[in-house]
Amino acid sequence: MTAPVESRGYVHGDVLVSTDWVATHLSDPPSASSNPTRTCCSTRPGTSGRRAGGLDAGPHDQLRRDYLSRAEFESLAARIGITPGTTVVFYGDKNNWWACYAFWVFQLFGHTQARVMDGGRLKWEQEGRR
Amino acid sequence: MTRDVPMYPATTYRARERQDAPHRAFRNEVMAHVRSKGQLVDVRSPRRQRGAAAHAELPERRRAARRPHPWREEHPVAARSMPATARSRRRTSCGRSTSRSTL
């Protein structure tokens, strides 16, 4: 069995959050918090379901096959309705493959309020969550 | 789970310029790293690392086999394989991240 996130010895232990953490933080009404939490589903678009309220965020440039430019990142962030104070939680398929990619892209633009949901979509689904 | 795409009110977001340097290595940096016997980690599956399968979904990454290819004679530092999606691990862990001790 895999140990809980906090006992796995990570150096940056706050980056990876459990499905319980996500469920708890998302139950706060958005207006009640100055630092809201948003989930972003980083999978290939249209390939799978998402947790209720999860957004699409595939931050790569289709033409140049590079990371987004600053303008493209700003436009993505505006479209999904986040501000620099929003905590963004990424989750995806295949051991959070694209979720981790998205996490790093957000780091390149200084959006440090970012997390990855341990187990991704698979674990969320297996736990029967919405 | 749902297939509904939620809508949130759009915002204005001012980002800083992208800063690649702290996290991203470019070709010449990788070359220098390899020449100084630095370690590379290949996170593809063993089949893909061996060159037995190319990546079907990502045409830009359809380079099979391992790096560094052109310099292998001169610098026999093959990338070490550490697949990100081991089947056995996926089955036992529901896709959860590997612990520090396992890594």
mmCIF file with all atom_site columns, C-alpha atoms in Angstrom:
data_model
loop_
_atom_site.group_PDB
_atom_site.id
_atom_site.type_symbol
_atom_site.label_atom_id
_atom_site.label_alt_id
_atom_site.label_comp_id
_atom_site.label_asym_id
_atom_site.label_entity_id
_atom_site.label_seq_id
_atom_site.pdbx_PDB_ins_code
_atom_site.Cartn_x
_atom_site.Cartn_y
_atom_site.Cartn_z
_atom_site.occupancy
_atom_site.B_iso_or_equiv
_atom_site.pdbx_formal_charge
_atom_site.auth_seq_id
_atom_site.auth_comp_id
_atom_site.auth_asym_id
_atom_site.auth_atom_id
_atom_site.pdbx_PDB_model_num
ATOM 1   C CA . MET A 1 1   ? 0.000   0.000  0.000   1.00 0.00 ? 1   MET A CA 1
ATOM 2   C CA . THR A 1 2   ? 1.101   3.519  -0.656  1.00 0.00 ? 2   THR A CA 1
ATOM 3   C CA . ALA A 1 3   ? 1.550   5.611  2.469   1.00 0.00 ? 3   ALA A CA 1
ATOM 4   C CA . PRO A 1 4   ? -0.323  8.885  2.976   1.00 0.00 ? 4   PRO A CA 1
ATOM 5   C CA . VAL A 1 5   ? 1.201   11.856 1.163   1.00 0.00 ? 5   VAL A CA 1
ATOM 6   C CA . GLU A 1 6   ? 2.586   13.466 4.314   1.00 0.00 ? 6   GLU A CA 1
ATOM 7   C CA . SER A 1 7   ? 4.558   10.352 5.312   1.00 0.00 ? 7   SER A CA 1
ATOM 8   C CA . ARG A 1 8   ? 6.257   9.726  1.973   1.00 0.00 ? 8   ARG A CA 1
ATOM 9   C CA . GLY A 1 9   ? 9.289   11.871 2.727   1.00 0.00 ? 9   GLY A CA 1
ATOM 10  C CA . TYR A 1 10  ? 8.886   14.506 0.028   1.00 0.00 ? 10  TYR A CA 1
ATOM 11  C CA . VAL A 1 11  ? 11.073  17.618 0.148   1.00 0.00 ? 11  VAL A CA 1
ATOM 12  C CA . HIS A 1 12  ? 8.230   19.798 -1.118  1.00 0.00 ? 12  HIS A CA 1
ATOM 13  C CA . GLY A 1 13  ? 5.500   17.990 0.728   1.00 0.00 ? 13  GLY A CA 1
ATOM 14  C CA . ASP A 1 14  ? 2.840   20.649 0.199   1.00 0.00 ? 14  ASP A CA 1
ATOM 15  C CA . VAL A 1 15  ? 2.795   20.313 -3.592  1.00 0.00 ? 15  VAL A CA 1
ATOM 16  C CA . LEU A 1 16  ? 1.093   16.930 -3.670  1.00 0.00 ? 16  LEU A CA 1
ATOM 17  C CA . VAL A 1 17  ? -2.364  16.898 -2.087  1.00 0.00 ? 17  VAL A CA 1
ATOM 18  C CA . SER A 1 18  ? -4.723  14.014 -1.399  1.00 0.00 ? 18  SER A CA 1
ATOM 19  C CA . THR A 1 19  ? -8.201  13.566 -2.832  1.00 0.00 ? 19  THR A CA 1
ATOM 20  C CA . ASP A 1 20  ? -9.500  14.219 0.688   1.00 0.00 ? 20  ASP A CA 1
ATOM 21  C CA . TRP A 1 21  ? -7.673  17.557 0.748   1.00 0.00 ? 21  TRP A CA 1
ATOM 22  C CA . VAL A 1 22  ? -9.285  18.525 -2.546  1.00 0.00 ? 22  VAL A CA 1
ATOM 23  C CA . ALA A 1 23  ? -12.748 17.456 -1.424  1.00 0.00 ? 23  ALA A CA 1
ATOM 24  C CA . THR A 1 24  ? -12.399 19.467 1.781   1.00 0.00 ? 24  THR A CA 1
ATOM 25  C CA . HIS A 1 25  ? -11.058 22.619 0.166   1.00 0.00 ? 25  HIS A CA 1
ATOM 26  C CA . LEU A 1 26  ? -13.574 22.648 -2.637  1.00 0.00 ? 26  LEU A CA 1
ATOM 27  C CA . SER A 1 27  ? -16.498 22.476 -0.266  1.00 0.00 ? 27  SER A CA 1
ATOM 28  C CA . ASP A 1 28  ? -15.661 26.000 0.907   1.00 0.00 ? 28  ASP A CA 1
ATOM 29  C CA . PRO A 1 29  ? -17.892 28.447 -0.931  1.00 0.00 ? 29  PRO A CA 1
ATOM 30  C CA . PRO A 1 30  ? -15.641 30.313 -3.399  1.00 0.00 ? 30  PRO A CA 1
ATOM 31  C CA . SER A 1 31  ? -16.638 33.731 -2.077  1.00 0.00 ? 31  SER A CA 1
ATOM 32  C CA . ALA A 1 32  ? -15.742 32.801 1.501   1.00 0.00 ? 32  ALA A CA 1
ATOM 33  C CA . SER A 1 33  ? -12.059 32.553 0.708   1.00 0.00 ? 33  SER A CA 1
ATOM 34  C CA . SER A 1 34  ? -9.586  35.156 -0.496  1.00 0.00 ? 34  SER A CA 1
ATOM 35  C CA . ASN A 1 35  ? -7.470  32.295 -1.810  1.00 0.00 ? 35  ASN A CA 1
ATOM 36  C CA . PRO A 1 36  ? -9.928  30.119 -3.716  1.00 0.00 ? 36  PRO A CA 1
ATOM 37  C CA . THR A 1 37  ? -9.125  26.649 -4.968  1.00 0.00 ? 37  THR A CA 1
ATOM 38  C CA . ARG A 1 38  ? -9.793  25.511 -8.519  1.00 0.00 ? 38  ARG A CA 1
ATOM 39  C CA . THR A 1 39  ? -9.196  22.098 -10.073 1.00 0.00 ? 39  THR A CA 1
ATOM 40  C CA . CYS A 1 40  ? -7.821  21.683 -13.584 1.00 0.00 ? 40  CYS A CA 1
ATOM 41  C CA . CYS A 1 41  ? -8.158  18.454 -15.534 1.00 0.00 ? 41  CYS A CA 1
ATOM 42  C CA . SER A 1 42  ? -5.049  18.021 -17.642 1.00 0.00 ? 42  SER A CA 1
ATOM 43  C CA . THR A 1 43  ? -5.795  15.183 -20.001 1.00 0.00 ? 43  THR A CA 1
ATOM 44  C CA . ARG A 1 44  ? -6.207  15.069 -23.720 1.00 0.00 ? 44  ARG A CA 1
ATOM 45  C CA . PRO A 1 45  ? -9.416  17.068 -24.243 1.00 0.00 ? 45  PRO A CA 1
ATOM 46  C CA . GLY A 1 46  ? -12.594 15.069 -24.578 1.00 0.00 ? 46  GLY A CA 1
ATOM 47  C CA . THR A 1 47  ? -11.060 11.711 -23.730 1.00 0.00 ? 47  THR A CA 1
ATOM 48  C CA . SER A 1 48  ? -12.525 11.204 -20.310 1.00 0.00 ? 48  SER A CA 1
ATOM 49  C CA . GLY A 1 49  ? -14.801 12.504 -17.630 1.00 0.00 ? 49  GLY A CA 1
ATOM 50  C CA . ARG A 1 50  ? -13.739 14.959 -15.003 1.00 0.00 ? 50  ARG A CA 1
ATOM 51  C CA . ARG A 1 51  ? -14.544 15.626 -11.386 1.00 0.00 ? 51  ARG A CA 1
ATOM 52  C CA . ALA A 1 52  ? -17.515 17.964 -11.118 1.00 0.00 ? 52  ALA A CA 1
ATOM 53  C CA . GLY A 1 53  ? -16.259 21.524 -11.550 1.00 0.00 ? 53  GLY A CA 1
ATOM 54  C CA . GLY A 1 54  ? -12.924 20.485 -13.043 1.00 0.00 ? 54  GLY A CA 1
ATOM 55  C CA . LEU A 1 55  ? -11.574 22.664 -15.850 1.00 0.00 ? 55  LEU A CA 1
ATOM 56  C CA . ASP A 1 56  ? -9.569  21.852 -18.966 1.00 0.00 ? 56  ASP A CA 1
ATOM 57  C CA . ALA A 1 57  ? -6.070  23.259 -18.958 1.00 0.00 ? 57  ALA A CA 1
ATOM 58  C CA . GLY A 1 58  ? -3.665  21.924 -21.569 1.00 0.00 ? 58  GLY A CA 1
ATOM 59  C CA . PRO A 1 59  ? -0.905  24.508 -21.482 1.00 0.00 ? 59  PRO A CA 1
ATOM 60  C CA . HIS A 1 60  ? 1.107   23.812 -24.589 1.00 0.00 ? 60  HIS A CA 1
ATOM 61  C CA . ASP A 1 61  ? 1.382   25.501 -27.931 1.00 0.00 ? 61  ASP A CA 1
ATOM 62  C CA . GLN A 1 62  ? -0.024  23.220 -30.641 1.00 0.00 ? 62  GLN A CA 1
ATOM 63  C CA . LEU A 1 63  ? 1.850   24.853 -33.502 1.00 0.00 ? 63  LEU A CA 1
ATOM 64  C CA . ARG A 1 64  ? 5.336   25.381 -32.151 1.00 0.00 ? 64  ARG A CA 1
ATOM 65  C CA . ARG A 1 65  ? 5.219   22.430 -29.757 1.00 0.00 ? 65  ARG A CA 1
ATOM 66  C CA . ASP A 1 66  ? 6.632   24.581 -27.034 1.00 0.00 ? 66  ASP A CA 1
ATOM 67  C CA . TYR A 1 67  ? 5.381   25.991 -23.763 1.00 0.00 ? 67  TYR A CA 1
ATOM 68  C CA . LEU A 1 68  ? 2.854   28.783 -23.961 1.00 0.00 ? 68  LEU A CA 1
ATOM 69  C CA . SER A 1 69  ? 3.976   32.342 -24.447 1.00 0.00 ? 69  SER A CA 1
ATOM 70  C CA . ARG A 1 70  ? 3.190   34.859 -21.741 1.00 0.00 ? 70  ARG A CA 1
ATOM 71  C CA . ALA A 1 71  ? 0.196   36.203 -23.681 1.00 0.00 ? 71  ALA A CA 1
ATOM 72  C CA . GLU A 1 72  ? -1.153  32.701 -24.248 1.00 0.00 ? 72  GLU A CA 1
ATOM 73  C CA . PHE A 1 73  ? -0.745  31.848 -20.584 1.00 0.00 ? 73  PHE A CA 1
ATOM 74  C CA . GLU A 1 74  ? -2.529  35.026 -19.543 1.00 0.00 ? 74  GLU A CA 1
ATOM 75  C CA . SER A 1 75  ? -5.355  34.203 -21.898 1.00 0.00 ? 75  SER A CA 1
ATOM 76  C CA . LEU A 1 76  ? -5.628  30.623 -20.558 1.00 0.00 ? 76  LEU A CA 1
ATOM 77  C CA . ALA A 1 77  ? -5.638  31.893 -16.965 1.00 0.00 ? 77  ALA A CA 1
ATOM 78  C CA . ALA A 1 78  ? -8.307  34.474 -17.773 1.00 0.00 ? 78  ALA A CA 1
ATOM 79  C CA . ARG A 1 79  ? -10.462 31.905 -19.556 1.00 0.00 ? 79  ARG A CA 1
ATOM 80  C CA . ILE A 1 80  ? -10.447 29.494 -16.626 1.00 0.00 ? 80  ILE A CA 1
ATOM 81  C CA . GLY A 1 81  ? -11.180 32.387 -14.279 1.00 0.00 ? 81  GLY A CA 1
ATOM 82  C CA . ILE A 1 82  ? -8.154  32.344 -11.990 1.00 0.00 ? 82  ILE A CA 1
ATOM 83  C CA . THR A 1 83  ? -6.018  35.096 -10.508 1.00 0.00 ? 83  THR A CA 1
ATOM 84  C CA . PRO A 1 84  ? -2.434  34.857 -9.202  1.00 0.00 ? 84  PRO A CA 1
ATOM 85  C CA . GLY A 1 85  ? -3.940  34.189 -5.748  1.00 0.00 ? 85  GLY A CA 1
ATOM 86  C CA . THR A 1 86  ? -5.971  31.180 -6.862  1.00 0.00 ? 86  THR A CA 1
ATOM 87  C CA . THR A 1 87  ? -4.738  27.795 -5.708  1.00 0.00 ? 87  THR A CA 1
ATOM 88  C CA . VAL A 1 88  ? -4.835  25.585 -8.776  1.00 0.00 ? 88  VAL A CA 1
ATOM 89  C CA . VAL A 1 89  ? -4.985  21.817 -8.298  1.00 0.00 ? 89  VAL A CA 1
ATOM 90  C CA . PHE A 1 90  ? -4.015  19.742 -11.317 1.00 0.00 ? 90  PHE A CA 1
ATOM 91  C CA . TYR A 1 91  ? -5.123  16.186 -11.870 1.00 0.00 ? 91  TYR A CA 1
ATOM 92  C CA . GLY A 1 92  ? -5.047  13.944 -14.912 1.00 0.00 ? 92  GLY A CA 1
ATOM 93  C CA . ASP A 1 93  ? -4.685  10.436 -16.300 1.00 0.00 ? 93  ASP A CA 1
ATOM 94  C CA . LYS A 1 94  ? -1.740  8.056  -16.388 1.00 0.00 ? 94  LYS A CA 1
ATOM 95  C CA . ASN A 1 95  ? -0.154  8.913  -13.058 1.00 0.00 ? 95  ASN A CA 1
ATOM 96  C CA . ASN A 1 96  ? -0.784  12.618 -13.539 1.00 0.00 ? 96  ASN A CA 1
ATOM 97  C CA . TRP A 1 97  ? 1.383   12.740 -16.621 1.00 0.00 ? 97  TRP A CA 1
ATOM 98  C CA . TRP A 1 98  ? -0.058  15.929 -18.128 1.00 0.00 ? 98  TRP A CA 1
ATOM 99  C CA . ALA A 1 99  ? -1.045  17.281 -14.740 1.00 0.00 ? 99  ALA A CA 1
ATOM 100 C CA . CYS A 1 100 ? 2.626   17.456 -13.789 1.00 0.00 ? 100 CYS A CA 1
ATOM 101 C CA . TYR A 1 101 ? 3.423   19.093 -17.120 1.00 0.00 ? 101 TYR A CA 1
ATOM 102 C CA . ALA A 1 102 ? 0.798   21.738 -16.429 1.00 0.00 ? 102 ALA A CA 1
ATOM 103 C CA . PHE A 1 103 ? 2.150   22.210 -12.902 1.00 0.00 ? 103 PHE A CA 1
ATOM 104 C CA . TRP A 1 104 ? 5.615   23.023 -14.273 1.00 0.00 ? 104 TRP A CA 1
ATOM 105 C CA . VAL A 1 105 ? 4.282   25.373 -16.929 1.00 0.00 ? 105 VAL A CA 1
ATOM 106 C CA . PHE A 1 106 ? 2.513   27.344 -14.200 1.00 0.00 ? 106 PHE A CA 1
ATOM 107 C CA . GLN A 1 107 ? 5.822   27.494 -12.301 1.00 0.00 ? 107 GLN A CA 1
ATOM 108 C CA . LEU A 1 108 ? 7.533   29.029 -15.336 1.00 0.00 ? 108 LEU A CA 1
ATOM 109 C CA . PHE A 1 109 ? 5.093   31.928 -15.103 1.00 0.00 ? 109 PHE A CA 1
ATOM 110 C CA . GLY A 1 110 ? 5.476   32.297 -11.347 1.00 0.00 ? 110 GLY A CA 1
ATOM 111 C CA . HIS A 1 111 ? 2.102   30.833 -10.404 1.00 0.00 ? 111 HIS A CA 1
ATOM 112 C CA . THR A 1 112 ? 3.383   29.077 -7.299  1.00 0.00 ? 112 THR A CA 1
ATOM 113 C CA . GLN A 1 113 ? -0.056  28.462 -5.774  1.00 0.00 ? 113 GLN A CA 1
ATOM 114 C CA . ALA A 1 114 ? -0.260  25.146 -7.588  1.00 0.00 ? 114 ALA A CA 1
ATOM 115 C CA . ARG A 1 115 ? -0.792  21.588 -6.405  1.00 0.00 ? 115 ARG A CA 1
ATOM 116 C CA . VAL A 1 116 ? -1.063  18.144 -7.944  1.00 0.00 ? 116 VAL A CA 1
ATOM 117 C CA . MET A 1 117 ? -3.771  15.769 -6.751  1.00 0.00 ? 117 MET A CA 1
ATOM 118 C CA . ASP A 1 118 ? -2.243  12.450 -5.732  1.00 0.00 ? 118 ASP A CA 1
ATOM 119 C CA . GLY A 1 119 ? -3.592  9.577  -7.804  1.00 0.00 ? 119 GLY A CA 1
ATOM 120 C CA . GLY A 1 120 ? -5.202  11.909 -10.316 1.00 0.00 ? 120 GLY A CA 1
ATOM 121 C CA . ARG A 1 121 ? -8.516  11.228 -11.963 1.00 0.00 ? 121 ARG A CA 1
ATOM 122 C CA . LEU A 1 122 ? -8.195  7.454  -11.476 1.00 0.00 ? 122 LEU A CA 1
ATOM 123 C CA . LYS A 1 123 ? -8.090  7.620  -7.687  1.00 0.00 ? 123 LYS A CA 1
ATOM 124 C CA . TRP A 1 124 ? -10.867 10.211 -7.539  1.00 0.00 ? 124 TRP A CA 1
ATOM 125 C CA . GLU A 1 125 ? -13.045 7.955  -9.681  1.00 0.00 ? 125 GLU A CA 1
ATOM 126 C CA . GLN A 1 126 ? -12.194 4.782  -7.748  1.00 0.00 ? 126 GLN A CA 1
ATOM 127 C CA . GLU A 1 127 ? -13.239 6.479  -4.550  1.00 0.00 ? 127 GLU A CA 1
ATOM 128 C CA . GLY A 1 128 ? -16.649 7.100  -6.081  1.00 0.00 ? 128 GLY A CA 1
ATOM 129 C CA . ARG A 1 129 ? -16.372 10.857 -5.800  1.00 0.00 ? 129 ARG A CA 1
ATOM 130 C CA . ARG A 1 130 ? -18.298 13.246 -7.980  1.00 0.00 ? 130 ARG A CA 1
ATOM 131 C CA . MET B 2 1   ? -17.565 12.277 -12.645 1.00 0.00 ? 1   MET B CA 1
ATOM 132 C CA . THR B 2 2   ? -19.057 14.318 -15.418 1.00 0.00 ? 2   THR B CA 1
ATOM 133 C CA . ARG B 2 3   ? -18.438 15.431 -18.969 1.00 0.00 ? 3   ARG B CA 1
ATOM 134 C CA . ASP B 2 4   ? -19.958 18.851 -18.364 1.00 0.00 ? 4   ASP B CA 1
ATOM 135 C CA . VAL B 2 5   ? -17.464 21.638 -18.811 1.00 0.00 ? 5   VAL B CA 1
ATOM 136 C CA . PRO B 2 6   ? -17.922 24.193 -16.033 1.00 0.00 ? 6   PRO B CA 1
ATOM 137 C CA . MET B 2 7   ? -17.964 27.906 -16.719 1.00 0.00 ? 7   MET B CA 1
ATOM 138 C CA . TYR B 2 8   ? -16.356 30.349 -14.345 1.00 0.00 ? 8   TYR B CA 1
ATOM 139 C CA . PRO B 2 9   ? -16.388 34.132 -14.766 1.00 0.00 ? 9   PRO B CA 1
ATOM 140 C CA . ALA B 2 10  ? -13.371 35.233 -16.790 1.00 0.00 ? 10  ALA B CA 1
ATOM 141 C CA . THR B 2 11  ? -10.653 37.210 -15.035 1.00 0.00 ? 11  THR B CA 1
ATOM 142 C CA . THR B 2 12  ? -7.773  39.406 -16.047 1.00 0.00 ? 12  THR B CA 1
ATOM 143 C CA . TYR B 2 13  ? -4.433  37.808 -15.296 1.00 0.00 ? 13  TYR B CA 1
ATOM 144 C CA . ARG B 2 14  ? -1.111  39.614 -15.584 1.00 0.00 ? 14  ARG B CA 1
ATOM 145 C CA . ALA B 2 15  ? 1.738   37.125 -15.635 1.00 0.00 ? 15  ALA B CA 1
ATOM 146 C CA . ARG B 2 16  ? 5.463   37.741 -15.536 1.00 0.00 ? 16  ARG B CA 1
ATOM 147 C CA . GLU B 2 17  ? 7.572   36.806 -18.546 1.00 0.00 ? 17  GLU B CA 1
ATOM 148 C CA . ARG B 2 18  ? 8.134   33.092 -18.711 1.00 0.00 ? 18  ARG B CA 1
ATOM 149 C CA . GLN B 2 19  ? 11.311  32.144 -16.878 1.00 0.00 ? 19  GLN B CA 1
ATOM 150 C CA . ASP B 2 20  ? 12.597  28.868 -18.262 1.00 0.00 ? 20  ASP B CA 1
ATOM 151 C CA . ALA B 2 21  ? 16.089  28.926 -16.803 1.00 0.00 ? 21  ALA B CA 1
ATOM 152 C CA . PRO B 2 22  ? 15.349  27.610 -13.293 1.00 0.00 ? 22  PRO B CA 1
ATOM 153 C CA . HIS B 2 23  ? 13.568  24.495 -14.541 1.00 0.00 ? 23  HIS B CA 1
ATOM 154 C CA . ARG B 2 24  ? 14.342  23.822 -18.177 1.00 0.00 ? 24  ARG B CA 1
ATOM 155 C CA . ALA B 2 25  ? 17.497  22.452 -19.805 1.00 0.00 ? 25  ALA B CA 1
ATOM 156 C CA . PHE B 2 26  ? 18.310  23.259 -23.407 1.00 0.00 ? 26  PHE B CA 1
ATOM 157 C CA . ARG B 2 27  ? 20.303  21.204 -25.883 1.00 0.00 ? 27  ARG B CA 1
ATOM 158 C CA . ASN B 2 28  ? 23.711  22.712 -25.173 1.00 0.00 ? 28  ASN B CA 1
ATOM 159 C CA . GLU B 2 29  ? 23.176  22.467 -21.444 1.00 0.00 ? 29  GLU B CA 1
ATOM 160 C CA . VAL B 2 30  ? 22.256  18.803 -21.806 1.00 0.00 ? 30  VAL B CA 1
ATOM 161 C CA . MET B 2 31  ? 25.357  18.250 -23.946 1.00 0.00 ? 31  MET B CA 1
ATOM 162 C CA . ALA B 2 32  ? 27.560  19.827 -21.284 1.00 0.00 ? 32  ALA B CA 1
ATOM 163 C CA . HIS B 2 33  ? 25.793  17.835 -18.579 1.00 0.00 ? 33  HIS B CA 1
ATOM 164 C CA . VAL B 2 34  ? 26.374  14.553 -20.392 1.00 0.00 ? 34  VAL B CA 1
ATOM 165 C CA . ARG B 2 35  ? 30.019  15.403 -21.134 1.00 0.00 ? 35  ARG B CA 1
ATOM 166 C CA . SER B 2 36  ? 30.657  16.015 -17.469 1.00 0.00 ? 36  SER B CA 1
ATOM 167 C CA . LYS B 2 37  ? 29.210  12.566 -16.750 1.00 0.00 ? 37  LYS B CA 1
ATOM 168 C CA . GLY B 2 38  ? 25.979  13.960 -15.400 1.00 0.00 ? 38  GLY B CA 1
ATOM 169 C CA . GLN B 2 39  ? 23.026  11.650 -14.998 1.00 0.00 ? 39  GLN B CA 1
ATOM 170 C CA . LEU B 2 40  ? 19.976  11.588 -17.204 1.00 0.00 ? 40  LEU B CA 1
ATOM 171 C CA . VAL B 2 41  ? 16.739  9.896  -16.186 1.00 0.00 ? 41  VAL B CA 1
ATOM 172 C CA . ASP B 2 42  ? 14.430  8.481  -18.822 1.00 0.00 ? 42  ASP B CA 1
ATOM 173 C CA . VAL B 2 43  ? 10.842  8.267  -17.571 1.00 0.00 ? 43  VAL B CA 1
ATOM 174 C CA . ARG B 2 44  ? 9.412   6.457  -20.574 1.00 0.00 ? 44  ARG B CA 1
ATOM 175 C CA . SER B 2 45  ? 8.222   2.875  -20.309 1.00 0.00 ? 45  SER B CA 1
ATOM 176 C CA . PRO B 2 46  ? 10.901  0.172  -20.720 1.00 0.00 ? 46  PRO B CA 1
ATOM 177 C CA . ARG B 2 47  ? 9.495   -0.788 -24.140 1.00 0.00 ? 47  ARG B CA 1
ATOM 178 C CA . ARG B 2 48  ? 9.807   2.734  -25.406 1.00 0.00 ? 48  ARG B CA 1
ATOM 179 C CA . GLN B 2 49  ? 13.210  3.199  -23.910 1.00 0.00 ? 49  GLN B CA 1
ATOM 180 C CA . ARG B 2 50  ? 14.448  0.046  -25.635 1.00 0.00 ? 50  ARG B CA 1
ATOM 181 C CA . GLY B 2 51  ? 13.110  1.393  -28.895 1.00 0.00 ? 51  GLY B CA 1
ATOM 182 C CA . ALA B 2 52  ? 10.547  -1.397 -29.227 1.00 0.00 ? 52  ALA B CA 1
ATOM 183 C CA . ALA B 2 53  ? 7.690   1.098  -29.395 1.00 0.00 ? 53  ALA B CA 1
ATOM 184 C CA . ALA B 2 54  ? 7.431   4.709  -30.381 1.00 0.00 ? 54  ALA B CA 1
ATOM 185 C CA . HIS B 2 55  ? 4.946   7.092  -28.933 1.00 0.00 ? 55  HIS B CA 1
ATOM 186 C CA . ALA B 2 56  ? 1.716   7.011  -30.893 1.00 0.00 ? 56  ALA B CA 1
ATOM 187 C CA . GLU B 2 57  ? 0.050   10.014 -29.324 1.00 0.00 ? 57  GLU B CA 1
ATOM 188 C CA . LEU B 2 58  ? 2.877   12.522 -29.516 1.00 0.00 ? 58  LEU B CA 1
ATOM 189 C CA . PRO B 2 59  ? 4.397   12.663 -32.982 1.00 0.00 ? 59  PRO B CA 1
ATOM 190 C CA . GLU B 2 60  ? 7.041   15.131 -31.899 1.00 0.00 ? 60  GLU B CA 1
ATOM 191 C CA . ARG B 2 61  ? 8.357   12.558 -29.455 1.00 0.00 ? 61  ARG B CA 1
ATOM 192 C CA . ARG B 2 62  ? 8.384   9.677  -31.879 1.00 0.00 ? 62  ARG B CA 1
ATOM 193 C CA . ARG B 2 63  ? 12.096  9.131  -31.363 1.00 0.00 ? 63  ARG B CA 1
ATOM 194 C CA . ALA B 2 64  ? 12.527  5.600  -30.158 1.00 0.00 ? 64  ALA B CA 1
ATOM 195 C CA . ALA B 2 65  ? 15.477  4.241  -28.170 1.00 0.00 ? 65  ALA B CA 1
ATOM 196 C CA . ARG B 2 66  ? 17.485  6.113  -25.616 1.00 0.00 ? 66  ARG B CA 1
ATOM 197 C CA . ARG B 2 67  ? 19.682  9.158  -25.492 1.00 0.00 ? 67  ARG B CA 1
ATOM 198 C CA . PRO B 2 68  ? 22.364  10.242 -25.711 1.00 0.00 ? 68  PRO B CA 1
ATOM 199 C CA . HIS B 2 69  ? 22.628  8.425  -29.016 1.00 0.00 ? 69  HIS B CA 1
ATOM 200 C CA . PRO B 2 70  ? 25.219  10.331 -31.047 1.00 0.00 ? 70  PRO B CA 1
ATOM 201 C CA . TRP B 2 71  ? 27.676  10.565 -28.196 1.00 0.00 ? 71  TRP B CA 1
ATOM 202 C CA . ARG B 2 72  ? 27.380  7.123  -26.743 1.00 0.00 ? 72  ARG B CA 1
ATOM 203 C CA . GLU B 2 73  ? 30.840  5.959  -27.849 1.00 0.00 ? 73  GLU B CA 1
ATOM 204 C CA . GLU B 2 74  ? 32.499  9.051  -26.508 1.00 0.00 ? 74  GLU B CA 1
ATOM 205 C CA . HIS B 2 75  ? 30.347  9.345  -23.392 1.00 0.00 ? 75  HIS B CA 1
ATOM 206 C CA . PRO B 2 76  ? 28.889  6.003  -22.390 1.00 0.00 ? 76  PRO B CA 1
ATOM 207 C CA . VAL B 2 77  ? 26.427  7.595  -19.991 1.00 0.00 ? 77  VAL B CA 1
ATOM 208 C CA . ALA B 2 78  ? 23.134  6.059  -20.988 1.00 0.00 ? 78  ALA B CA 1
ATOM 209 C CA . ALA B 2 79  ? 20.054  7.584  -19.487 1.00 0.00 ? 79  ALA B CA 1
ATOM 210 C CA . ARG B 2 80  ? 18.845  5.512  -16.564 1.00 0.00 ? 80  ARG B CA 1
ATOM 211 C CA . SER B 2 81  ? 15.379  4.172  -16.878 1.00 0.00 ? 81  SER B CA 1
ATOM 212 C CA . MET B 2 82  ? 12.833  5.181  -14.284 1.00 0.00 ? 82  MET B CA 1
ATOM 213 C CA . PRO B 2 83  ? 9.447   4.696  -15.913 1.00 0.00 ? 83  PRO B CA 1
ATOM 214 C CA . ALA B 2 84  ? 6.814   7.066  -14.633 1.00 0.00 ? 84  ALA B CA 1
ATOM 215 C CA . THR B 2 85  ? 3.985   4.644  -15.233 1.00 0.00 ? 85  THR B CA 1
ATOM 216 C CA . ALA B 2 86  ? 5.083   1.173  -14.166 1.00 0.00 ? 86  ALA B CA 1
ATOM 217 C CA . ARG B 2 87  ? 2.180   -1.203 -14.621 1.00 0.00 ? 87  ARG B CA 1
ATOM 218 C CA . SER B 2 88  ? 2.676   -2.976 -11.328 1.00 0.00 ? 88  SER B CA 1
ATOM 219 C CA . ARG B 2 89  ? 2.882   0.308  -9.476  1.00 0.00 ? 89  ARG B CA 1
ATOM 220 C CA . ARG B 2 90  ? -0.236  1.611  -11.171 1.00 0.00 ? 90  ARG B CA 1
ATOM 221 C CA . ARG B 2 91  ? -2.138  -1.489 -10.114 1.00 0.00 ? 91  ARG B CA 1
ATOM 222 C CA . THR B 2 92  ? -1.106  -1.350 -6.478  1.00 0.00 ? 92  THR B CA 1
ATOM 223 C CA . SER B 2 93  ? -1.178  2.370  -5.963  1.00 0.00 ? 93  SER B CA 1
ATOM 224 C CA . CYS B 2 94  ? -4.127  3.691  -8.040  1.00 0.00 ? 94  CYS B CA 1
ATOM 225 C CA . GLY B 2 95  ? -1.725  6.043  -9.785  1.00 0.00 ? 95  GLY B CA 1
ATOM 226 C CA . ARG B 2 96  ? -0.457  7.671  -6.619  1.00 0.00 ? 96  ARG B CA 1
ATOM 227 C CA . SER B 2 97  ? 2.969   9.250  -6.563  1.00 0.00 ? 97  SER B CA 1
ATOM 228 C CA . THR B 2 98  ? 6.001   7.202  -5.592  1.00 0.00 ? 98  THR B CA 1
ATOM 229 C CA . SER B 2 99  ? 7.486   7.714  -2.154  1.00 0.00 ? 99  SER B CA 1
ATOM 230 C CA . ARG B 2 100 ? 10.922  9.203  -1.644  1.00 0.00 ? 100 ARG B CA 1
ATOM 231 C CA . SER B 2 101 ? 12.348  5.886  -0.434  1.00 0.00 ? 101 SER B CA 1
ATOM 232 C CA . THR B 2 102 ? 11.014  3.983  -3.464  1.00 0.00 ? 102 THR B CA 1
ATOM 233 C CA . LEU B 2 103 ? 12.517  6.543  -5.831  1.00 0.00 ? 103 LEU B CA 1
#
